PDB file of C-alpha atoms in Angstrom:
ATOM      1  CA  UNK K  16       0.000   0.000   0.000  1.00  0.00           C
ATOM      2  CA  UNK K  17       1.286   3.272  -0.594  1.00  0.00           C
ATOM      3  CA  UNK K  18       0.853   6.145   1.974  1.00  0.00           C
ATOM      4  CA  UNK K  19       1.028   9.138  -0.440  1.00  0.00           C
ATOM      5  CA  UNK K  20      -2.402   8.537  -1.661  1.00  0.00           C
ATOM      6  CA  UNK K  21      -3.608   9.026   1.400  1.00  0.00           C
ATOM      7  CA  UNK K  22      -4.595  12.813   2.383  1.00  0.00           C
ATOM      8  CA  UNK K  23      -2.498  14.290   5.066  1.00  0.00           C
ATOM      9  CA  UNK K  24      -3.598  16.727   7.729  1.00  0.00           C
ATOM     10  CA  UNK K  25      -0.761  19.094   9.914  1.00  0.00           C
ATOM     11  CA  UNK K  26      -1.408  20.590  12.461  1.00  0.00           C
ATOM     12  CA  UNK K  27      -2.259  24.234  11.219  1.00  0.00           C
ATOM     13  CA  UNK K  28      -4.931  22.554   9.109  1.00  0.00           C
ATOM     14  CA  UNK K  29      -6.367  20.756  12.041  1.00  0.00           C
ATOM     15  CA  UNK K  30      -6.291  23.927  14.101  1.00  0.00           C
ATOM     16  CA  UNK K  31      -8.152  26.133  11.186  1.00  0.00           C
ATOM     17  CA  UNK K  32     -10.579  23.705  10.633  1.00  0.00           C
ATOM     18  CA  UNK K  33     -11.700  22.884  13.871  1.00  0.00           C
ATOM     19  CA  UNK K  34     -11.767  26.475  14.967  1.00  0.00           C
ATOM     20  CA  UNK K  35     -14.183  27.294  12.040  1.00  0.00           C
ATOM     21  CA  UNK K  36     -15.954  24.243  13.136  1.00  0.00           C
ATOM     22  CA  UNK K  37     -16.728  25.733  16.584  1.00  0.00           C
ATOM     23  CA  UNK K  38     -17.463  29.108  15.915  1.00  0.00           C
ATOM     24  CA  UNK K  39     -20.196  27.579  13.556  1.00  0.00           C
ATOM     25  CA  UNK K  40     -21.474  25.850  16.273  1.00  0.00           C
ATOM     26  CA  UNK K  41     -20.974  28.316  19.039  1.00  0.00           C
ATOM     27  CA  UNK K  42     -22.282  31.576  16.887  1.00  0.00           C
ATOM     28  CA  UNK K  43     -25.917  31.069  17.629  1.00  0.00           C
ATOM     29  CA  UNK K  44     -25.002  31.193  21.633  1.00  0.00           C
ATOM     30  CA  UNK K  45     -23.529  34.630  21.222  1.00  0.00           C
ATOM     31  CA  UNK K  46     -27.011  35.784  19.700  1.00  0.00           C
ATOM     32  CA  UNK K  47     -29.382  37.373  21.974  1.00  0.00           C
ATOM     33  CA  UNK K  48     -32.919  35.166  22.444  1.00  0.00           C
ATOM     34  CA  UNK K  49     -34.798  37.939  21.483  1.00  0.00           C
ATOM     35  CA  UNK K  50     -33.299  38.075  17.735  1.00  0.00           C
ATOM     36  CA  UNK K  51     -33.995  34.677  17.179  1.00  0.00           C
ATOM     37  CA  UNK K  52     -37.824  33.323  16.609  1.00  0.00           C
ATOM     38  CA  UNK K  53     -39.290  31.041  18.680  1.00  0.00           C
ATOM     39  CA  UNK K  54     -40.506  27.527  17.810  1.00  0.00           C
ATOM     40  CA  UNK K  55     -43.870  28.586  16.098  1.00  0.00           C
ATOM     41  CA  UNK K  56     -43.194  32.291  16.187  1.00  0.00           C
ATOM     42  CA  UNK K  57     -41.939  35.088  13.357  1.00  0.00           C
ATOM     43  CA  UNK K  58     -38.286  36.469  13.963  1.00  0.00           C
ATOM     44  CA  UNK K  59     -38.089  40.279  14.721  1.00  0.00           C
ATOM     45  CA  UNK K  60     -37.403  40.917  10.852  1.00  0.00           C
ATOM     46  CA  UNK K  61     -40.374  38.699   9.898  1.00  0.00           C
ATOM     47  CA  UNK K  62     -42.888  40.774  11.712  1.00  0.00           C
ATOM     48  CA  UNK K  63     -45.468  42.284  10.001  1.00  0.00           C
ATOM     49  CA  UNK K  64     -45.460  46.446  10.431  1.00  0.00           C
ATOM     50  CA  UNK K  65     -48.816  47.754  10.669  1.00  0.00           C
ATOM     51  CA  UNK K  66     -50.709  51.029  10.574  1.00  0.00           C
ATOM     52  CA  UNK K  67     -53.998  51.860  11.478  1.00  0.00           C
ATOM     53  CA  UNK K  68     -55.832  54.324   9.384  1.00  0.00           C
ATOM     54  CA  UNK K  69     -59.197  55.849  11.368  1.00  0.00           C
ATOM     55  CA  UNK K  70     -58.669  55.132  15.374  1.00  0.00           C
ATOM     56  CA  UNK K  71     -62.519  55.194  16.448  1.00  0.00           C
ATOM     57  CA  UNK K  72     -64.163  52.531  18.382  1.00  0.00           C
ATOM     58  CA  UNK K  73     -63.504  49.107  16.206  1.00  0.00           C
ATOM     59  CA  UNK K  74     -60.175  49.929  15.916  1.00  0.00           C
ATOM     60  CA  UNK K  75     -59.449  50.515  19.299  1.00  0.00           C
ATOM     61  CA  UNK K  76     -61.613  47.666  20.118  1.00  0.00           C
ATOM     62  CA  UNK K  77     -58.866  45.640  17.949  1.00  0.00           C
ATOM     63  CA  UNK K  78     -55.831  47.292  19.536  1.00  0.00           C
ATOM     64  CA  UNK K  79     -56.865  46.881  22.455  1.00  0.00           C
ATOM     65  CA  UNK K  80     -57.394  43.645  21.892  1.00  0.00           C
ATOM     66  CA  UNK K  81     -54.005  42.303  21.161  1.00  0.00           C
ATOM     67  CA  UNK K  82     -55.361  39.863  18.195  1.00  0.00           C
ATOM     68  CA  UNK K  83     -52.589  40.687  16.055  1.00  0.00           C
ATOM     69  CA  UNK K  84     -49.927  37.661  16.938  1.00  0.00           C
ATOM     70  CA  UNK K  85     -46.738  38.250  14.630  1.00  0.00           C
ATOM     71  CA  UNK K  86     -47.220  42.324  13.602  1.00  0.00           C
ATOM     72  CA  UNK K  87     -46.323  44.854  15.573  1.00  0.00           C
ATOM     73  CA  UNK K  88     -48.322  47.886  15.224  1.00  0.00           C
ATOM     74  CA  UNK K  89     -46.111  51.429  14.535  1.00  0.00           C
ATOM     75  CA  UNK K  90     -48.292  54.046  13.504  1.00  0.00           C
ATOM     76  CA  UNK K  91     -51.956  55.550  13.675  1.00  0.00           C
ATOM     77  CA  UNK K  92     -53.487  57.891  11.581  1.00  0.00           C
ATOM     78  CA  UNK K  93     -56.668  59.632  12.017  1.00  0.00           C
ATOM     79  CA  UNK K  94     -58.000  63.009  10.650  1.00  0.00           C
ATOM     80  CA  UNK K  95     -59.417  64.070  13.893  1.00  0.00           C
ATOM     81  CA  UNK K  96     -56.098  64.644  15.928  1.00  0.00           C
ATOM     82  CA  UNK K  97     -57.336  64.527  19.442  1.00  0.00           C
ATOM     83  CA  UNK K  98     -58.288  60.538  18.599  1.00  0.00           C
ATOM     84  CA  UNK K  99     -55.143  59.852  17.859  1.00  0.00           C
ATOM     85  CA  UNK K 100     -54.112  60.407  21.537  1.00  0.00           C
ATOM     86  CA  UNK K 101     -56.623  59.167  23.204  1.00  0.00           C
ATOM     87  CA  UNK K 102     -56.149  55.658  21.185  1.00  0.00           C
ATOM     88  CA  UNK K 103     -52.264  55.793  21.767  1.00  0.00           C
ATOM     89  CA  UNK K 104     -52.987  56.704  25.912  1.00  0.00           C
ATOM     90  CA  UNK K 105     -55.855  53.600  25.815  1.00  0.00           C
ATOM     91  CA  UNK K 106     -53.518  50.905  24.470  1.00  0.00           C
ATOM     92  CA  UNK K 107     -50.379  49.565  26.271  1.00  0.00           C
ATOM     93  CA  UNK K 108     -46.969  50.443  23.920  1.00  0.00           C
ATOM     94  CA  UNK K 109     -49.244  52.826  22.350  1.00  0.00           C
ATOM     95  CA  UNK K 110     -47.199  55.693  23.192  1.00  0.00           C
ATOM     96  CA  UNK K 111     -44.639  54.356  20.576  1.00  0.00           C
ATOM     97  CA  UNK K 112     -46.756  54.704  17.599  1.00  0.00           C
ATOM     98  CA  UNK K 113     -45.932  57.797  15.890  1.00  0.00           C
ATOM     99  CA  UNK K 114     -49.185  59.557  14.548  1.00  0.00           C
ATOM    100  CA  UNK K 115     -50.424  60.946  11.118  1.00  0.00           C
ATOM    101  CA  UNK K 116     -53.143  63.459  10.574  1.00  0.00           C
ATOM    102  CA  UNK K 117     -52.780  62.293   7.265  1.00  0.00           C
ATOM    103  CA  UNK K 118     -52.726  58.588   6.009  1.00  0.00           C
ATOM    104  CA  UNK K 119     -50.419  59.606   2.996  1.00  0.00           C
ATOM    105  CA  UNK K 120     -47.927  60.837   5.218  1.00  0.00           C
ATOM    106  CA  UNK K 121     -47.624  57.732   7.053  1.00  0.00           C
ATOM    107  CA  UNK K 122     -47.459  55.137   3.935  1.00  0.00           C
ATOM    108  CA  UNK K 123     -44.744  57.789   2.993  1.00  0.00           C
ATOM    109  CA  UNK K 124     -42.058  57.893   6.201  1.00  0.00           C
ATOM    110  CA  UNK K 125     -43.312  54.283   7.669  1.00  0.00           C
ATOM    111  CA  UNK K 126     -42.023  51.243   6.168  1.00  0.00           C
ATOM    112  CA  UNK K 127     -45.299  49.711   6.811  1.00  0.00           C
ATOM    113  CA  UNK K 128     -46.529  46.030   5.494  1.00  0.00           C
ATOM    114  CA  UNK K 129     -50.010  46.295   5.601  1.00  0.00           C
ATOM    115  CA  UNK K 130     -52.556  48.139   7.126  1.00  0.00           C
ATOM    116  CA  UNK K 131     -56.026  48.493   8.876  1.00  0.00           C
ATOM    117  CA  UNK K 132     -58.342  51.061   7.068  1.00  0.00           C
ATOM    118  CA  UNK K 133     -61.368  51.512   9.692  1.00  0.00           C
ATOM    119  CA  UNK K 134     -62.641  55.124   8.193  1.00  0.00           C
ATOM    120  CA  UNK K 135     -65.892  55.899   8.247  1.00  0.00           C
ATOM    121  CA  UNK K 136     -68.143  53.814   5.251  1.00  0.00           C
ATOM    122  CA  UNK K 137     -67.991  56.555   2.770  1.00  0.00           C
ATOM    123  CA  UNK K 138     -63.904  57.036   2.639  1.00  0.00           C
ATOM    124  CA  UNK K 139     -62.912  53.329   2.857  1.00  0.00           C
ATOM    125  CA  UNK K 140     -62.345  53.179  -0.438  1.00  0.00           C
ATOM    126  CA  UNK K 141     -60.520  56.164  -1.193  1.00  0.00           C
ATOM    127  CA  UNK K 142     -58.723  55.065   1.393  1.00  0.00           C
ATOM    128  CA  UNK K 143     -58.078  51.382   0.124  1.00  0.00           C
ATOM    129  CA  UNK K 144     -56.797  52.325  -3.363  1.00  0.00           C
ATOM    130  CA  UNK K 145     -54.788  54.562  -1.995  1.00  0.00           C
ATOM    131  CA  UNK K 146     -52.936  51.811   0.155  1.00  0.00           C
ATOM    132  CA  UNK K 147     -53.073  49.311  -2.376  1.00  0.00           C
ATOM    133  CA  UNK K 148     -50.740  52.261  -4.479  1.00  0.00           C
ATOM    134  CA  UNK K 149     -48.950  52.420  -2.243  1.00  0.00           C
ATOM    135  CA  UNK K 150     -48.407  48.870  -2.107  1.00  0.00           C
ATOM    136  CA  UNK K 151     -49.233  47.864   1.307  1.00  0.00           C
ATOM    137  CA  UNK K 152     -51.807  44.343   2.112  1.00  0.00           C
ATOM    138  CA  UNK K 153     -55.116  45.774   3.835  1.00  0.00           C
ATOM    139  CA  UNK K 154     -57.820  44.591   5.685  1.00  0.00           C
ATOM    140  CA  UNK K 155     -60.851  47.052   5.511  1.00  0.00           C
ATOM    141  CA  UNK K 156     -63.346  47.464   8.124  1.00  0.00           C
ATOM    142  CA  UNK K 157     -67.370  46.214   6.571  1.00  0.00           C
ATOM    143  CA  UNK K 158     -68.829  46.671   4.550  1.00  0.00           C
ATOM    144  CA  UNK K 159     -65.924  47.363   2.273  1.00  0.00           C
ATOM    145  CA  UNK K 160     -68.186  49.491  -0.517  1.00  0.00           C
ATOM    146  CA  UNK K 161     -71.362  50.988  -0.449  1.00  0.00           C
ATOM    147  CA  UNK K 162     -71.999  49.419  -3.756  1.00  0.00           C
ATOM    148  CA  UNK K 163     -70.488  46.556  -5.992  1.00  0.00           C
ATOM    149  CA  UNK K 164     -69.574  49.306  -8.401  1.00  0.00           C
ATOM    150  CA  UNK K 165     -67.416  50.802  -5.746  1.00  0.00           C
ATOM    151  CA  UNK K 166     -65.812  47.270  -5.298  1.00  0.00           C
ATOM    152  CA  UNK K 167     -65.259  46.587  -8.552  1.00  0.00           C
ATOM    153  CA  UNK K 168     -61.577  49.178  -9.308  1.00  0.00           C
ATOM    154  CA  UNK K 169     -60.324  47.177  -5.747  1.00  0.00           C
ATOM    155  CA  UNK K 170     -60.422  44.082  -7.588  1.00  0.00           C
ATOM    156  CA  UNK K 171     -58.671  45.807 -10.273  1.00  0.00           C
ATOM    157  CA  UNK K 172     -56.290  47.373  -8.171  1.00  0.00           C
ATOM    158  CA  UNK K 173     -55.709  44.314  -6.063  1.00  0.00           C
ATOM    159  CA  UNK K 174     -54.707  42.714  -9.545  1.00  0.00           C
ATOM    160  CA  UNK K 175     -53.144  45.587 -10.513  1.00  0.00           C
ATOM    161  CA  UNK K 176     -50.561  45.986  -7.661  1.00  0.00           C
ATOM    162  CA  UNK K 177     -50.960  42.378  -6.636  1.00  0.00           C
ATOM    163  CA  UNK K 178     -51.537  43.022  -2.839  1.00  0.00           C
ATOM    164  CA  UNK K 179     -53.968  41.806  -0.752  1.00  0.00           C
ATOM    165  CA  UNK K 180     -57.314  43.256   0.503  1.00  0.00           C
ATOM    166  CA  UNK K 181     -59.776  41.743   2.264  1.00  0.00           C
ATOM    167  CA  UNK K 182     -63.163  42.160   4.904  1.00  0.00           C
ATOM    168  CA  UNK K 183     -63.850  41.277   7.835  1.00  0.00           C
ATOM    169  CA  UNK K 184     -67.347  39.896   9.367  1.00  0.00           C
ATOM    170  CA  UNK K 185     -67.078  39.347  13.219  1.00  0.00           C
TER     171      UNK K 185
END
């Protein structure tokens, strides 16, 4: 048999190897438990960021009710100004969300994912298209229209921009 077929390995290569070895092994100990997910949970970066457009009583009802599991709410927007605060003071964290008179504004300077359009019946869907331009998911408060004619340019802009809308029916 000869022996210089055989692969040899000195000590330097031993060393290098094994040391890239371990810090593969040890990196995800020198990571914080809050950066990584959970077993059944979205990482930090994976949350959703959500706005809420129109802060009156559903929507508080749904802040308040901590139903959204993997977003994290950031920012409210309402054209009546002193909602806004009284929302934000009703809702625990909800001093962090930074506040819009204007929805525009926000889908502008947030980096948002999707939002919650709860506007009165008459501006939804203003309101929708506007989001779905700005290409952001949305759920819409019901009824979404006040007529199937109304509905029909969501479709098309749902389509369009190839985000997602939908209605709720509690």
């Amino acid at each position: 048999m000869n022996n210089s077929t055989q692969p040899t390995l000195n000590r330097r290569d031993f060393l290098r190897h094994s040391t890239t070895a371990a810090a593969a092994f040890a990196f995800p100990l020198m990571i914080g438990c809050k950066a990584l997910p959970k077993r059944g949970q979205p990482g930090p970066n994976d949350r959703i960021q959500v706005g809420f457009i129109g802060v009156g009583g559903r929507a508080r009802w749904i802040l308040k009710d901590d139903t959204l599991p993997g977003a994290d709410v950031v920012a409210i927007a309402d054209c009546y100004l002193t909602r806004l605060d009284e929302a934000a003071s009703q809702v625990p964290g909800g001093d962090k969300w930074r506040k819009y008179q204007y929805y525009q504004q926000m889908f502008e300077q947030e980096k948002l994912d999707a939002v919650f359009v709860e506007t009165t019946c008459h501006a939804r869907v203003l309101v929708c298209m506007h989001a779905l331009q700005a290409g952001l998911d949305v759920y819409a408060e019901k009824p979404m229209t006040l007529t199937v004619a109304e509905g029909r340019p969501l479709v098309k802009a749902v389509h369009k921009y190839k985000r997602v809308l939908t209605t709720g029916s509690q």
